[in-house]
CSV table of C-alpha atoms in Angstrom, one decimal:
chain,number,residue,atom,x,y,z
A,584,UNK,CA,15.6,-18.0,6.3
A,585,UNK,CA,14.0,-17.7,9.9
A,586,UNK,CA,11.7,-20.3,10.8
A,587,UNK,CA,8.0,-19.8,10.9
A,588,UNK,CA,6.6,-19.4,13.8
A,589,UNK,CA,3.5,-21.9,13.0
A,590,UNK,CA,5.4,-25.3,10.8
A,591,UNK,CA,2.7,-26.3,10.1
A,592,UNK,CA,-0.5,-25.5,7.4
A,593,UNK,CA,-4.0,-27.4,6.4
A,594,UNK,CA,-4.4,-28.2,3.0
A,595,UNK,CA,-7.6,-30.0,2.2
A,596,UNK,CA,-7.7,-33.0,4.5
A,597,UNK,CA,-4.0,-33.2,5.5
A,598,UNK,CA,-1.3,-31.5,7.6
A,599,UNK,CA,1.9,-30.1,6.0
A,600,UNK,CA,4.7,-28.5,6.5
A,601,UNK,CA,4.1,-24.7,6.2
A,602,UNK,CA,7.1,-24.6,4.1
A,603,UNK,CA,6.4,-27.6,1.2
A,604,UNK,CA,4.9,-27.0,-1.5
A,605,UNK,CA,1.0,-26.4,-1.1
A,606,UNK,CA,-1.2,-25.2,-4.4
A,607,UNK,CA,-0.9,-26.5,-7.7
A,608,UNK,CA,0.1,-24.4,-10.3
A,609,UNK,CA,-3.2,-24.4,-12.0
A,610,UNK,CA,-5.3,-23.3,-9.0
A,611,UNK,CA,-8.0,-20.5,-10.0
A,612,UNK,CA,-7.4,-18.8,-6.8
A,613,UNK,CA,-3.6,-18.5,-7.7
A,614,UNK,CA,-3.8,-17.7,-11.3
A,615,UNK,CA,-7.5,-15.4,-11.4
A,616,UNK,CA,-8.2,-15.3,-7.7
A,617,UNK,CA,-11.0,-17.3,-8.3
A,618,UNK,CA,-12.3,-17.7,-4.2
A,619,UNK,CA,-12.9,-16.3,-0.7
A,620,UNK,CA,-11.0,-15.9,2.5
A,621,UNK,CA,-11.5,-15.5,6.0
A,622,UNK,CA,-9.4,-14.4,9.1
A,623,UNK,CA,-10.5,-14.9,12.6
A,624,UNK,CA,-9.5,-14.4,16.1
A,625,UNK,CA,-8.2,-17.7,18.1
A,626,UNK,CA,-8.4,-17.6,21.7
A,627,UNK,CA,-8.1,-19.5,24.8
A,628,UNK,CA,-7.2,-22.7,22.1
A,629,UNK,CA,-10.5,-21.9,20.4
A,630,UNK,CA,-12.0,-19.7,17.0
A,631,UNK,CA,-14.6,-17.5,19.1
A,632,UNK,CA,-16.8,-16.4,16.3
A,633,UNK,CA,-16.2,-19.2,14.0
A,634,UNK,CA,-19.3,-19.9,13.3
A,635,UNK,CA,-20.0,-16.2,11.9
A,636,UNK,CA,-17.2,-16.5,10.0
A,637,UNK,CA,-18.7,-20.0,8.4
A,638,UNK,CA,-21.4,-18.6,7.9
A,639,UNK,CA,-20.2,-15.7,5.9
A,640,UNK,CA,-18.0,-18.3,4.4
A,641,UNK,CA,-21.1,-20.1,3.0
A,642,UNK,CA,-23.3,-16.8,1.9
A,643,UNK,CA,-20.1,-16.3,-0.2
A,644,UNK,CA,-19.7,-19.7,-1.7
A,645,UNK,CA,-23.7,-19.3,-2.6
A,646,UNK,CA,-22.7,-16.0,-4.3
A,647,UNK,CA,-19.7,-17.2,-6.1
A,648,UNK,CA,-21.5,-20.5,-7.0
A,649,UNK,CA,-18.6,-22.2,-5.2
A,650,UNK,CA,-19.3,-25.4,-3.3
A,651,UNK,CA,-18.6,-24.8,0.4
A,652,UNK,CA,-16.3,-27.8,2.2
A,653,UNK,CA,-18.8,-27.9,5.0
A,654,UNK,CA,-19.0,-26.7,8.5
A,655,UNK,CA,-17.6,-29.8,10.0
A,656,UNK,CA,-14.4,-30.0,8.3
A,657,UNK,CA,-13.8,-26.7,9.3
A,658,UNK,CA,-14.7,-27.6,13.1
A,659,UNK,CA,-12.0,-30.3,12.8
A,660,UNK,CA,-9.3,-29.2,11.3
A,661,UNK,CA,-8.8,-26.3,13.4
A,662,UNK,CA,-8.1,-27.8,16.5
A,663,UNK,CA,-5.5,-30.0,14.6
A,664,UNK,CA,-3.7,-27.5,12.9
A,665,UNK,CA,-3.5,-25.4,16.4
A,666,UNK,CA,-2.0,-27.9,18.2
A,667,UNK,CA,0.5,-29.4,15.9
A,668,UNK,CA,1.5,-25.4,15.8
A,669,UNK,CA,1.4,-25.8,19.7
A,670,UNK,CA,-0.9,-22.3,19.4
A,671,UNK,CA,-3.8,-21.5,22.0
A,672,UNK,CA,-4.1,-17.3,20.8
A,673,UNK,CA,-3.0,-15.5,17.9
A,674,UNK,CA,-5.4,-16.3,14.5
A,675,UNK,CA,-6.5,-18.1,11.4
A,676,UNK,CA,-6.8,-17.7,7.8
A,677,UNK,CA,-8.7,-20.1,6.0
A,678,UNK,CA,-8.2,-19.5,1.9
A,679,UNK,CA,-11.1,-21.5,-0.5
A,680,UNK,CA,-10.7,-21.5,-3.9
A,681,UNK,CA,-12.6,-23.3,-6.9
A,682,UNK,CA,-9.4,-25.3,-7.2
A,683,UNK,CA,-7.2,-26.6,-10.8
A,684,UNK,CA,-9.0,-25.4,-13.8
A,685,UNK,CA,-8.4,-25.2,-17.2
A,686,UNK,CA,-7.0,-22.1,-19.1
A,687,UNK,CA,-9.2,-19.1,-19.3
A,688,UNK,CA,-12.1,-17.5,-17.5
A,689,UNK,CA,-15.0,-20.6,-17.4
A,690,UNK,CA,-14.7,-22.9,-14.6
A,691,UNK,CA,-14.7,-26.4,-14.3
A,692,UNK,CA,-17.9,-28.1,-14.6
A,693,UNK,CA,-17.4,-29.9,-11.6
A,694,UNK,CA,-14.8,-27.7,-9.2
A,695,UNK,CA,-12.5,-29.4,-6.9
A,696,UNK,CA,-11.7,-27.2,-4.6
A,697,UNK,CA,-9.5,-26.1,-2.4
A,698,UNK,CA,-8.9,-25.6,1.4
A,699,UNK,CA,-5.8,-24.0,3.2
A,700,UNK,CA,-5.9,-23.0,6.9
A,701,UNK,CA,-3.1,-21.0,8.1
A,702,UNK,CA,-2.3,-19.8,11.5
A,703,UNK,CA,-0.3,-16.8,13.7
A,704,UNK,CA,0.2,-15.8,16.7
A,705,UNK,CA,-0.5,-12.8,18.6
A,706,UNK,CA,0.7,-9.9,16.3
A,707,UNK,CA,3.3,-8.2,18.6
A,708,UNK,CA,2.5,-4.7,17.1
A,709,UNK,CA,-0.1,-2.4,18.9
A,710,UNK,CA,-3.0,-0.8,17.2
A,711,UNK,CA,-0.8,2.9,16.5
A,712,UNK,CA,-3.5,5.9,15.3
A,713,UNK,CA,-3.6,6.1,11.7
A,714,UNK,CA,-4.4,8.7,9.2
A,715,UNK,CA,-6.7,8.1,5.9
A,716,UNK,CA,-7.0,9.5,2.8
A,717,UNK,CA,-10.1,10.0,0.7
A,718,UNK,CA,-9.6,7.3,-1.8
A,719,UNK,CA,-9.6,8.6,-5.6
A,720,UNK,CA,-11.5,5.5,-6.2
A,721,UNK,CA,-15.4,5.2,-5.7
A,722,UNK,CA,-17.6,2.4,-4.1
A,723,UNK,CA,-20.2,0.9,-6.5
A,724,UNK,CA,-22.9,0.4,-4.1
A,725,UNK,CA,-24.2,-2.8,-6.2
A,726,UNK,CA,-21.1,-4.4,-6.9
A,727,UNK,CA,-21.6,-8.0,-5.8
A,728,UNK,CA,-17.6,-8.5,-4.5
A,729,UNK,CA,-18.5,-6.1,-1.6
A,730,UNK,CA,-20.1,-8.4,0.0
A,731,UNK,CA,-18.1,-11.1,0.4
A,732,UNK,CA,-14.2,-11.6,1.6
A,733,UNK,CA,-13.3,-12.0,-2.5
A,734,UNK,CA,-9.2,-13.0,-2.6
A,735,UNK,CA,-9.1,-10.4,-5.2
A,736,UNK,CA,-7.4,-8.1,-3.3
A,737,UNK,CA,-6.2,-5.9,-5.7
A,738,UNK,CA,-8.9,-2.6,-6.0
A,739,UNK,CA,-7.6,-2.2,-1.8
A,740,UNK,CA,-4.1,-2.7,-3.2
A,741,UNK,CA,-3.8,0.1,-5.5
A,742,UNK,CA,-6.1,2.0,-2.5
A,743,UNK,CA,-3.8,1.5,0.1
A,744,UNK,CA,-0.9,2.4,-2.2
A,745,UNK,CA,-2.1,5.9,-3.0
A,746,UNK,CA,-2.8,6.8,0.6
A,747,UNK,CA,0.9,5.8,1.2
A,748,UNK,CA,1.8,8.1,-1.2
A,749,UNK,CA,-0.2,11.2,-0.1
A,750,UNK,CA,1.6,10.7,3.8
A,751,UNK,CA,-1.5,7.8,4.9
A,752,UNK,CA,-2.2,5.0,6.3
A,753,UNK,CA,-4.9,3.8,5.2
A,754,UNK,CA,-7.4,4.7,2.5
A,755,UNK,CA,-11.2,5.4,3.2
A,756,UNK,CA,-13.6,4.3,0.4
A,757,UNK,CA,-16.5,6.9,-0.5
A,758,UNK,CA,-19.6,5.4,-2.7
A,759,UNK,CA,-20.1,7.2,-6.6
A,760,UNK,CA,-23.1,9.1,-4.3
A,761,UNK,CA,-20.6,10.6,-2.1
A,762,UNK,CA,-21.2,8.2,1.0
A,763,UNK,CA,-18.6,6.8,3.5
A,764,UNK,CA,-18.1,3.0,2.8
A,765,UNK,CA,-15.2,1.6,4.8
A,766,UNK,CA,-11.0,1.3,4.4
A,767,UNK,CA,-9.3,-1.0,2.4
A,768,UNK,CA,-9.8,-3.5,4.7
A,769,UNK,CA,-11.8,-3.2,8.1
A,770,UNK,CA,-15.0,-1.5,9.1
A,771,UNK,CA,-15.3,2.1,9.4
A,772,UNK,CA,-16.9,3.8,12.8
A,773,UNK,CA,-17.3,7.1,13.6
A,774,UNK,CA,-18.4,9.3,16.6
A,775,UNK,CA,-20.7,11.7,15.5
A,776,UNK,CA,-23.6,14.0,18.1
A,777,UNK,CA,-22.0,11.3,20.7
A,778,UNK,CA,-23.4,8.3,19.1
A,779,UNK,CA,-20.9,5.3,17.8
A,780,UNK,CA,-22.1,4.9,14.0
A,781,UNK,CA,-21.1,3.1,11.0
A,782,UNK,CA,-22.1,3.2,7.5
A,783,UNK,CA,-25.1,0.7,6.3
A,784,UNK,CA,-24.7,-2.1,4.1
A,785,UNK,CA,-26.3,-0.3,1.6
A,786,UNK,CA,-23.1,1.9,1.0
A,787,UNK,CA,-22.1,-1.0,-0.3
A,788,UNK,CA,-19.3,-2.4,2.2
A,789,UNK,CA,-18.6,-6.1,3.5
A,790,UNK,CA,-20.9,-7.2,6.6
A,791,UNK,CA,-17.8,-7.3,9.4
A,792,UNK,CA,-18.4,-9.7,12.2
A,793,UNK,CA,-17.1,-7.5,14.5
A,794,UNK,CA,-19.2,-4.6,13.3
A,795,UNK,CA,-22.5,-6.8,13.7
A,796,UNK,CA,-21.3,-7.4,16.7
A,797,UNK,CA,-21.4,-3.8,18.1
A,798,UNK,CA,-24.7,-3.6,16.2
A,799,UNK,CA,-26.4,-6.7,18.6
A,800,UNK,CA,-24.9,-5.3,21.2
A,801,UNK,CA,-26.2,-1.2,20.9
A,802,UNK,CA,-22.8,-0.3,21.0
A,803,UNK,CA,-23.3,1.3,17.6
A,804,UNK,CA,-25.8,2.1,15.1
A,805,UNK,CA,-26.5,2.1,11.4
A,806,UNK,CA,-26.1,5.6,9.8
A,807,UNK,CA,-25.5,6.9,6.4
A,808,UNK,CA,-22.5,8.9,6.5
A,809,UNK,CA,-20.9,11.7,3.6
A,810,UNK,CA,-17.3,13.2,3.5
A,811,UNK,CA,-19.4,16.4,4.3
A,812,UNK,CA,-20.0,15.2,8.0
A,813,UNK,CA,-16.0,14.4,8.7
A,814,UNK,CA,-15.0,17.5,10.5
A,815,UNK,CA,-18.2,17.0,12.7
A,816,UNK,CA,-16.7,13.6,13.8
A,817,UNK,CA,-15.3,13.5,17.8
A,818,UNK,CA,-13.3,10.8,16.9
A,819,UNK,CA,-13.3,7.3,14.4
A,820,UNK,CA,-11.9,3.6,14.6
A,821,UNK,CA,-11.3,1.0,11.9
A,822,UNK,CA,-12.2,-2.3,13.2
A,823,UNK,CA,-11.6,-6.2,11.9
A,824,UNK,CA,-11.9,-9.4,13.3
A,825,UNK,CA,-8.5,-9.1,14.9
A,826,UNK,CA,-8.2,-5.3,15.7
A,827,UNK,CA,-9.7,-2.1,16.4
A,828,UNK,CA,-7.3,0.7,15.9
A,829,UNK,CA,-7.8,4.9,16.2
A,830,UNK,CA,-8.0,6.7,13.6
A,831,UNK,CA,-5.9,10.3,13.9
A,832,UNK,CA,-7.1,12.1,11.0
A,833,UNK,CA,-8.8,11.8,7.9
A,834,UNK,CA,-7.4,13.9,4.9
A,835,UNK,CA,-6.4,17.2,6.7
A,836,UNK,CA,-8.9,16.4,9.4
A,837,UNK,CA,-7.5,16.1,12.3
A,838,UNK,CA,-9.7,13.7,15.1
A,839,UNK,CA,-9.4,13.1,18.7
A,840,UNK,CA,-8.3,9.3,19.4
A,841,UNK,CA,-10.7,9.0,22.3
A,842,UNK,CA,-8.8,6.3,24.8
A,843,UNK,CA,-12.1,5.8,27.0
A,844,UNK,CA,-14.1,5.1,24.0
A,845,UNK,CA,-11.1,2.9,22.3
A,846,UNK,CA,-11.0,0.9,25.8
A,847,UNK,CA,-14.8,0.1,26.3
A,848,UNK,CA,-14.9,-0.8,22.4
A,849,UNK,CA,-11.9,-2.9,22.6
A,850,UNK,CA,-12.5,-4.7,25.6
A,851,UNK,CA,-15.7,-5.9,24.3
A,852,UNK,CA,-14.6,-7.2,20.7
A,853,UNK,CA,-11.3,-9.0,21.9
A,854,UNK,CA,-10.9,-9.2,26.1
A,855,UNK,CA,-14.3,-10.2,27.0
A,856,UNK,CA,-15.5,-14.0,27.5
């Protein structure tokens, strides 16, 4: 077996070697996925956004009733684990879950959780066009799990495996009301009468950190979108905290890629001080 690129992980309070043994066997986020995740951008030796992505962290631990590690453990292990993994750019995924419990559904009274921090470097893959197909599955606009970065990955799982098998990439999410949402997993923007948009929260999708970004900055706005207004888009991007990438067609829509656009949006999400 190759060697990682990164030896090393955080696991509560400690280095370890990335390949030892990490989570117990009883772990709610192994057994029921029982916690939250999140994935950021490292740059220039430092997390950029981190302290959107803490904050989410914390609106999710409020919403999952799951008590948060605090900011400053966060702010100190990061540093450590990049430079025992001699890393300055590439990114981070920081895994929280509510820790050993015993069988069945009820937590503990009194959670111990967990903290792992993981990093990569740079992917070496570029951001290729991709095509989406219209999910099967629908969006429920109230579901509470859209809101936060929930390890229970599996509704984008079986998602992203039926657009795979219709020729896709990706799969993009519509609400029960017939509204766009977002893929399986990044933020969905569209060009539509010129204007950048993306849907609002109220289609029921996750606040991205890059997507509130382009919001502050006017480089998009908030727009309820349909599967009726697809072939009236000039183009449409997929965006997360570590990519934006073109999307080529959606269904048998086809969409221009829009390089000038892709540059400016680009640029200012990952290039830009």
């Amino acid at each position: 077996m190759a060697p990682t690129p990164c030896p090393f992980l955080w696991l509560n309070d400690q280095l370890l070697p990335a390949d030892s043994p990490a989570i117990m066997a009883q772990d709610r986020g192994f057994l029921l996925g029982d916690g939250l995740f999140e994935t950021m951008q490292l740059r220039h030796g430092a997390a950029p956004r981190l302290e959107a992505h803490l904050a989410r962290l914390e609106d999710g631990c409020h919403t999952l009733r799951l008590p948060f590690p605090g900011r400053d453990t966060i702010r100190q292990a990061l540093p450590h684990l990049m430079a025992a993994n001699s890393l300055t750019d590439g990114s981070a995924r920081l895994t929280l879950t509510r820790g050993p419990g015993p069988r069945g559904l009820a937590p503990p009274v009194r959670p111990h959780t967990t903290l792992l921090i993981t990093t990569a470097p740079p992917s070496e893959q570029s951001a290729t066009p991709v095509r989406l197909h219209v999910s099967t599955q629908r969006r429920d606009r109230q579901a509470v799990l859209n809101r936060v970065k929930s390890l229970n990955a599996l509704p984008a799982i079986l998602a992203r495996m039926e657009a795979r098998e219709k020729g896709a990439d990706d799969a993009l999410w519509l609400t029960h009301e017939g509204e766009i949402a977002e893929a399986t997993a990044a933020s969905f923007l569209a060009l539509l009468d010129r204007q950048i948009v993306t849907p609002p929260l109220s289609a029921g999708i996750l606040p991205g950190i890059s997507r509130g970004r382009l919001l502050s900055a006017g480089l998009c706005t908030e727009r309820l979108l349909t599967e009726a207004d697809i072939p009236k888009f000039q183009g449409a991007w997929l965006i997360t905290a570590l990519s934006l990438t073109p999307v080529a067609a959606i269904g048998t829509q086809a969409l221009p890629l829009q390089p000038e656009q892709t540059g400016r949006l680009r640029h200012f999400l990952y290039d830009a001080s």
